[in-house]
mmCIF file of C-alpha atoms in Angstrom:
data_model
loop_
_atom_site.group_PDB
_atom_site.id
_atom_site.type_symbol
_atom_site.label_atom_id
_atom_site.label_comp_id
_atom_site.label_asym_id
_atom_site.label_seq_id
_atom_site.Cartn_x
_atom_site.Cartn_y
_atom_site.Cartn_z
ATOM 1 C CA ILE A 1 0.465 -19.194 7.520
ATOM 2 C CA ALA A 2 -1.188 -16.267 8.982
ATOM 3 C CA GLY A 3 -2.180 -13.545 6.565
ATOM 4 C CA ILE A 4 -4.559 -12.206 4.050
ATOM 5 C CA THR A 5 -6.335 -14.321 1.441
ATOM 6 C CA GLN A 6 -7.929 -12.621 -1.657
ATOM 7 C CA ALA A 7 -9.961 -14.356 -4.219
ATOM 8 C CA PRO A 8 -10.136 -14.701 -7.067
ATOM 9 C CA THR A 9 -6.585 -14.210 -8.107
ATOM 10 C CA SER A 10 -7.562 -12.857 -11.589
ATOM 11 C CA GLN A 11 -10.878 -12.436 -13.287
ATOM 12 C CA ILE A 12 -12.155 -11.215 -16.644
ATOM 13 C CA LEU A 13 -15.593 -9.597 -16.449
ATOM 14 C CA ALA A 14 -18.039 -8.231 -18.997
ATOM 15 C CA ALA A 15 -19.115 -4.594 -18.601
ATOM 16 C CA GLY A 16 -22.269 -4.347 -16.523
ATOM 17 C CA ARG A 17 -21.903 -7.489 -14.487
ATOM 18 C CA ARG A 18 -21.815 -7.647 -10.751
ATOM 19 C CA MET A 19 -18.566 -8.775 -9.034
ATOM 20 C CA THR A 20 -17.518 -9.429 -5.527
ATOM 21 C CA LEU A 21 -13.929 -9.636 -4.533
ATOM 22 C CA ARG A 22 -13.262 -11.503 -1.437
ATOM 23 C CA CYS A 23 -10.690 -10.704 1.270
ATOM 24 C CA THR A 24 -10.270 -12.777 4.502
ATOM 25 C CA GLN A 25 -7.623 -12.160 7.259
ATOM 26 C CA ASP A 26 -6.678 -14.377 10.095
ATOM 27 C CA MET A 27 -4.601 -12.081 12.208
ATOM 28 C CA ARG A 28 -7.531 -10.664 14.149
ATOM 29 C CA HIS A 29 -6.751 -7.236 12.837
ATOM 30 C CA ASN A 30 -9.324 -4.483 13.488
ATOM 31 C CA ALA A 31 -8.706 -2.332 10.422
ATOM 32 C CA MET A 32 -9.072 -3.452 6.817
ATOM 33 C CA TYR A 33 -8.587 -1.513 3.480
ATOM 34 C CA TRP A 34 -9.245 -1.848 -0.107
ATOM 35 C CA TYR A 35 -6.879 -0.317 -2.648
ATOM 36 C CA ARG A 36 -6.766 -0.046 -6.406
ATOM 37 C CA GLN A 37 -3.265 0.077 -8.099
ATOM 38 C CA ASP A 38 -3.069 1.359 -11.685
ATOM 39 C CA LEU A 39 0.150 1.572 -13.893
ATOM 40 C CA GLY A 40 2.043 4.732 -13.142
ATOM 41 C CA LEU A 41 -0.092 5.710 -10.266
ATOM 42 C CA GLY A 42 0.292 5.072 -6.469
ATOM 43 C CA LEU A 43 -2.163 2.962 -4.766
ATOM 44 C CA ARG A 44 -5.578 4.572 -4.075
ATOM 45 C CA LEU A 45 -7.796 3.752 -1.197
ATOM 46 C CA ILE A 46 -11.328 2.729 -2.225
ATOM 47 C CA HIS A 47 -12.876 2.000 1.229
ATOM 48 C CA TYR A 48 -11.856 1.082 4.599
ATOM 49 C CA SER A 49 -13.107 -0.322 7.852
ATOM 50 C CA ASN A 50 -11.715 0.568 11.235
ATOM 51 C CA THR A 51 -13.406 -2.103 13.153
ATOM 52 C CA ALA A 52 -16.216 -4.703 12.394
ATOM 53 C CA GLY A 53 -19.449 -2.992 11.698
ATOM 54 C CA THR A 54 -18.237 0.165 10.352
ATOM 55 C CA THR A 55 -16.902 1.317 6.920
ATOM 56 C CA GLY A 56 -15.694 4.546 5.465
ATOM 57 C CA LYS A 57 -15.079 6.061 2.048
ATOM 58 C CA GLY A 58 -11.483 6.442 0.641
ATOM 59 C CA GLU A 59 -10.159 8.397 -2.145
ATOM 60 C CA VAL A 60 -12.070 6.643 -5.140
ATOM 61 C CA PRO A 61 -15.106 4.961 -3.655
ATOM 62 C CA ASP A 62 -17.679 5.658 -6.695
ATOM 63 C CA GLY A 63 -18.835 2.298 -8.177
ATOM 64 C CA TYR A 64 -17.755 0.149 -5.236
ATOM 65 C CA SER A 65 -19.384 -0.865 -1.947
ATOM 66 C CA VAL A 66 -17.981 -2.830 1.063
ATOM 67 C CA SER A 67 -19.386 -4.523 4.059
ATOM 68 C CA ARG A 68 -17.673 -5.637 7.458
ATOM 69 C CA ALA A 69 -20.001 -8.201 9.115
ATOM 70 C CA ASN A 70 -17.168 -9.754 11.025
ATOM 71 C CA THR A 71 -13.472 -9.185 12.026
ATOM 72 C CA ASP A 72 -12.067 -11.444 9.362
ATOM 73 C CA ASP A 73 -13.917 -10.694 6.078
ATOM 74 C CA PHE A 74 -14.104 -7.480 3.956
ATOM 75 C CA PRO A 75 -15.676 -8.061 0.662
ATOM 76 C CA LEU A 76 -15.636 -5.486 -2.286
ATOM 77 C CA THR A 77 -18.532 -5.266 -4.544
ATOM 78 C CA LEU A 78 -18.801 -3.776 -8.065
ATOM 79 C CA ALA A 79 -22.442 -3.331 -8.548
ATOM 80 C CA SER A 80 -22.128 -2.688 -12.414
ATOM 81 C CA ALA A 81 -18.546 -3.047 -13.698
ATOM 82 C CA VAL A 82 -17.226 -0.496 -16.152
ATOM 83 C CA PRO A 83 -13.943 -0.781 -18.064
ATOM 84 C CA SER A 84 -12.196 2.061 -15.978
ATOM 85 C CA GLN A 85 -12.512 -0.347 -12.963
ATOM 86 C CA THR A 86 -9.855 -2.470 -14.740
ATOM 87 C CA SER A 87 -7.104 -2.667 -12.198
ATOM 88 C CA VAL A 88 -5.254 -4.774 -9.617
ATOM 89 C CA TYR A 89 -7.080 -4.637 -6.346
ATOM 90 C CA PHE A 90 -5.281 -5.245 -3.107
ATOM 91 C CA CYS A 91 -6.735 -5.851 0.373
ATOM 92 C CA ALA A 92 -4.789 -5.000 3.424
ATOM 93 C CA SER A 93 -5.361 -5.097 7.272
ATOM 94 C CA SER A 94 -3.560 -3.642 10.365
ATOM 95 C CA TRP A 95 -4.119 -3.690 14.116
ATOM 96 C CA ASP A 96 -5.184 -0.153 14.058
ATOM 97 C CA ARG A 97 -4.728 2.869 11.703
ATOM 98 C CA ASP A 98 -1.306 3.667 13.107
ATOM 99 C CA GLN A 99 0.229 0.144 12.547
ATOM 100 C CA PRO A 100 1.928 -1.237 9.477
ATOM 101 C CA GLN A 101 -0.510 -2.682 6.965
ATOM 102 C CA HIS A 102 -0.380 -6.334 5.728
ATOM 103 C CA PHE A 103 -1.318 -6.940 2.217
ATOM 104 C CA GLY A 104 -2.834 -9.791 0.134
ATOM 105 C CA ASP A 105 -1.330 -10.623 -3.271
ATOM 106 C CA GLY A 106 -4.110 -8.976 -5.132
ATOM 107 C CA THR A 107 -6.772 -9.597 -7.575
ATOM 108 C CA ARG A 108 -6.131 -8.674 -11.170
ATOM 109 C CA LEU A 109 -9.551 -7.648 -12.679
ATOM 110 C CA SER A 110 -10.065 -6.906 -16.298
ATOM 111 C CA ILE A 111 -13.473 -5.351 -17.408
ATOM 112 C CA LEU A 112 -14.292 -5.672 -21.134
ATOM 113 C CA LYS B 1 -4.159 17.961 -0.810
ATOM 114 C CA GLN B 2 -1.231 15.859 0.077
ATOM 115 C CA GLU B 3 0.818 14.641 -2.831
ATOM 116 C CA VAL B 4 3.668 12.114 -2.615
ATOM 117 C CA THR B 5 6.378 11.835 -5.217
ATOM 118 C CA GLN B 6 9.149 9.193 -5.650
ATOM 119 C CA ILE B 7 12.200 10.067 -7.776
ATOM 120 C CA PRO B 8 13.406 8.345 -9.818
ATOM 121 C CA ALA B 9 10.990 5.963 -11.166
ATOM 122 C CA ALA B 10 13.441 3.297 -11.917
ATOM 123 C CA LEU B 11 17.037 2.744 -10.737
ATOM 124 C CA SER B 12 19.532 0.163 -11.723
ATOM 125 C CA VAL B 13 22.809 -0.496 -9.703
ATOM 126 C CA PRO B 14 25.480 -3.066 -9.498
ATOM 127 C CA GLU B 15 25.404 -5.515 -6.714
ATOM 128 C CA GLY B 16 27.032 -4.345 -3.532
ATOM 129 C CA GLU B 17 26.500 -0.657 -3.851
ATOM 130 C CA ASN B 18 24.818 1.509 -1.275
ATOM 131 C CA LEU B 19 21.925 3.379 -2.585
ATOM 132 C CA VAL B 20 19.311 5.878 -1.505
ATOM 133 C CA LEU B 21 15.682 6.032 -2.583
ATOM 134 C CA ASN B 22 13.790 9.430 -2.328
ATOM 135 C CA CYS B 23 10.395 10.274 -1.283
ATOM 136 C CA SER B 24 8.967 13.755 -1.002
ATOM 137 C CA PHE B 25 5.524 14.963 0.199
ATOM 138 C CA THR B 26 3.837 18.440 0.012
ATOM 139 C CA ASP B 27 2.147 18.650 3.435
ATOM 140 C CA SER B 28 4.332 18.402 6.445
ATOM 141 C CA ALA B 29 1.496 17.735 8.779
ATOM 142 C CA ILE B 30 1.910 13.916 8.737
ATOM 143 C CA TYR B 31 1.394 11.368 11.290
ATOM 144 C CA ASN B 32 3.774 8.814 10.059
ATOM 145 C CA LEU B 33 5.522 7.768 6.857
ATOM 146 C CA GLN B 34 5.977 4.092 5.770
ATOM 147 C CA TRP B 35 8.193 2.230 3.436
ATOM 148 C CA PHE B 36 7.096 -0.839 1.489
ATOM 149 C CA ARG B 37 8.474 -3.056 -1.213
ATOM 150 C CA GLN B 38 6.383 -4.756 -3.817
ATOM 151 C CA ASP B 39 7.667 -7.943 -5.688
ATOM 152 C CA PRO B 40 6.291 -8.500 -9.298
ATOM 153 C CA GLY B 41 2.787 -10.042 -9.025
ATOM 154 C CA LYS B 42 2.722 -9.781 -5.414
ATOM 155 C CA GLY B 43 1.315 -7.651 -2.607
ATOM 156 C CA LEU B 44 3.164 -5.011 -0.551
ATOM 157 C CA THR B 45 5.481 -5.792 2.298
ATOM 158 C CA SER B 46 5.941 -3.229 5.067
ATOM 159 C CA LEU B 47 9.502 -2.464 5.737
ATOM 160 C CA LEU B 48 9.728 0.501 8.114
ATOM 161 C CA LEU B 49 7.328 2.785 9.809
ATOM 162 C CA ILE B 50 8.491 6.350 10.991
ATOM 163 C CA GLN B 51 6.446 8.209 13.389
ATOM 164 C CA SER B 52 6.199 11.880 12.991
ATOM 165 C CA SER B 53 8.212 12.455 16.101
ATOM 166 C CA GLN B 54 11.156 10.266 14.916
ATOM 167 C CA ARG B 55 13.970 11.033 12.681
ATOM 168 C CA GLU B 56 15.030 7.587 11.443
ATOM 169 C CA GLN B 57 14.283 3.977 11.783
ATOM 170 C CA THR B 58 16.616 1.029 11.083
ATOM 171 C CA SER B 59 15.997 -2.613 10.116
ATOM 172 C CA GLY B 60 19.020 -4.656 9.139
ATOM 173 C CA ARG B 61 20.476 -3.248 5.960
ATOM 174 C CA LEU B 62 17.774 -0.601 5.595
ATOM 175 C CA ASN B 63 17.673 2.750 7.177
ATOM 176 C CA ALA B 64 14.781 5.313 6.653
ATOM 177 C CA SER B 65 15.057 8.917 7.618
ATOM 178 C CA LEU B 66 12.334 11.632 8.038
ATOM 179 C CA ASP B 67 12.595 15.325 7.586
ATOM 180 C CA LYS B 68 9.125 16.688 7.931
ATOM 181 C CA SER B 69 10.155 20.287 7.789
ATOM 182 C CA SER B 70 11.379 19.810 4.239
ATOM 183 C CA GLY B 71 8.874 17.102 3.293
ATOM 184 C CA ARG B 72 11.242 14.478 2.595
ATOM 185 C CA SER B 73 12.294 10.733 3.510
ATOM 186 C CA THR B 74 14.900 8.687 2.221
ATOM 187 C CA LEU B 75 15.371 4.960 2.248
ATOM 188 C CA TYR B 76 18.993 3.891 2.505
ATOM 189 C CA ILE B 77 19.872 0.322 1.482
ATOM 190 C CA ALA B 78 23.483 -0.815 2.310
ATOM 191 C CA ALA B 79 25.437 -3.465 0.323
ATOM 192 C CA SER B 80 22.719 -4.145 -2.116
ATOM 193 C CA GLN B 81 21.893 -7.557 -3.307
ATOM 194 C CA PRO B 82 20.061 -9.088 -6.201
ATOM 195 C CA GLY B 83 17.167 -10.046 -3.897
ATOM 196 C CA ASP B 84 16.671 -6.339 -3.172
ATOM 197 C CA SER B 85 15.294 -5.971 -6.552
ATOM 198 C CA ALA B 86 11.578 -4.809 -6.363
ATOM 199 C CA THR B 87 9.461 -1.701 -6.441
ATOM 200 C CA TYR B 88 9.764 0.312 -3.301
ATOM 201 C CA LEU B 89 6.949 2.583 -2.355
ATOM 202 C CA CYS B 90 6.512 5.249 0.462
ATOM 203 C CA ALA B 91 3.109 6.290 2.017
ATOM 204 C CA VAL B 92 2.348 9.138 4.489
ATOM 205 C CA ARG B 93 -0.572 9.177 6.728
ATOM 206 C CA GLY B 94 -2.311 12.452 7.457
ATOM 207 C CA SER B 95 -4.888 13.520 9.961
ATOM 208 C CA ASN B 96 -7.711 11.702 8.230
ATOM 209 C CA TYR B 97 -5.959 8.356 8.955
ATOM 210 C CA GLN B 98 -5.699 7.490 5.209
ATOM 211 C CA LEU B 99 -2.379 6.522 3.555
ATOM 212 C CA ILE B 100 -1.341 8.595 0.457
ATOM 213 C CA TRP B 101 0.998 6.796 -1.746
ATOM 214 C CA GLY B 102 3.715 7.563 -4.035
ATOM 215 C CA ALA B 103 3.981 5.743 -7.385
ATOM 216 C CA GLY B 104 7.261 4.022 -6.421
ATOM 217 C CA THR B 105 10.688 3.415 -7.490
ATOM 218 C CA LYS B 106 11.556 0.219 -9.344
ATOM 219 C CA LEU B 107 14.932 -0.886 -8.330
ATOM 220 C CA ILE B 108 17.042 -3.495 -10.083
ATOM 221 C CA ILE B 109 20.298 -4.825 -8.587
ATOM 222 C CA LYS B 110 22.609 -6.277 -11.112
ATOM 223 C CA PRO B 111 24.682 -9.250 -10.392
#
C-alpha cells in the first residue's frame, strides 16, 4: 500500500543522546515535511523540503536537522536530545506545496 | 503572525445530527485552507482543500466553506455517524508556503 512509513513507532531516549527518526514515502512526492504535535497545540512545522536536495527551516527548527538525499527519504535528527523535545513527530509529503499533505502514523518520542 | 483557532475544543452529539465545526484565522491573506481528520494514535487524513478563490468544497457528507474577508471556515458534516468520531484540524497556507494549524476539535458521535 502506497504511503508514508515512519520508524520507530515509539522510542524512549535519554537526554543528550543522538536520535534519527526515519521517514520514507513511495508516492514520488516532491515535497516532504516534519511536524511535532504537542498536547493542546496545533502541529508545528520543524523542517521541510520542496524537492530532493533542498531543505528549509520551519517554525521550530532549533535542535533538529534534516537531509533530503533522494525523493523518498527525509530523516530527522536530534543531535542532542532534551526533555522539551518529547512529542509526537509526524512526517508528511505532497506533490507540491499547494497539494494536500499525506501523513505517516507518527513517532512517539519521550526524552528522559 | 497568522493564528488559527478552532472552537470548541470538543463536541459531543448524537448520531444522525448535522453539525458544524469552526475554524478562524487572523490574516486573510491565505492561499488555501485545508481540513484534516486525525484518529487516535494515527496520522492525519486530508479531507478537503479550499483554494483562496473558492467559496466551498464538497466531498460526500462533508462540506467546507471559506470566507476570507471574515477569516472563517466551517466544516459541515451531514447525518453524523459514530465513524465520524475523530479530531478535526484546519490549517491555512500563507505566502511562505507553510501550513499554520489550529489545535483541533475533538468530535464524539454518540450511537
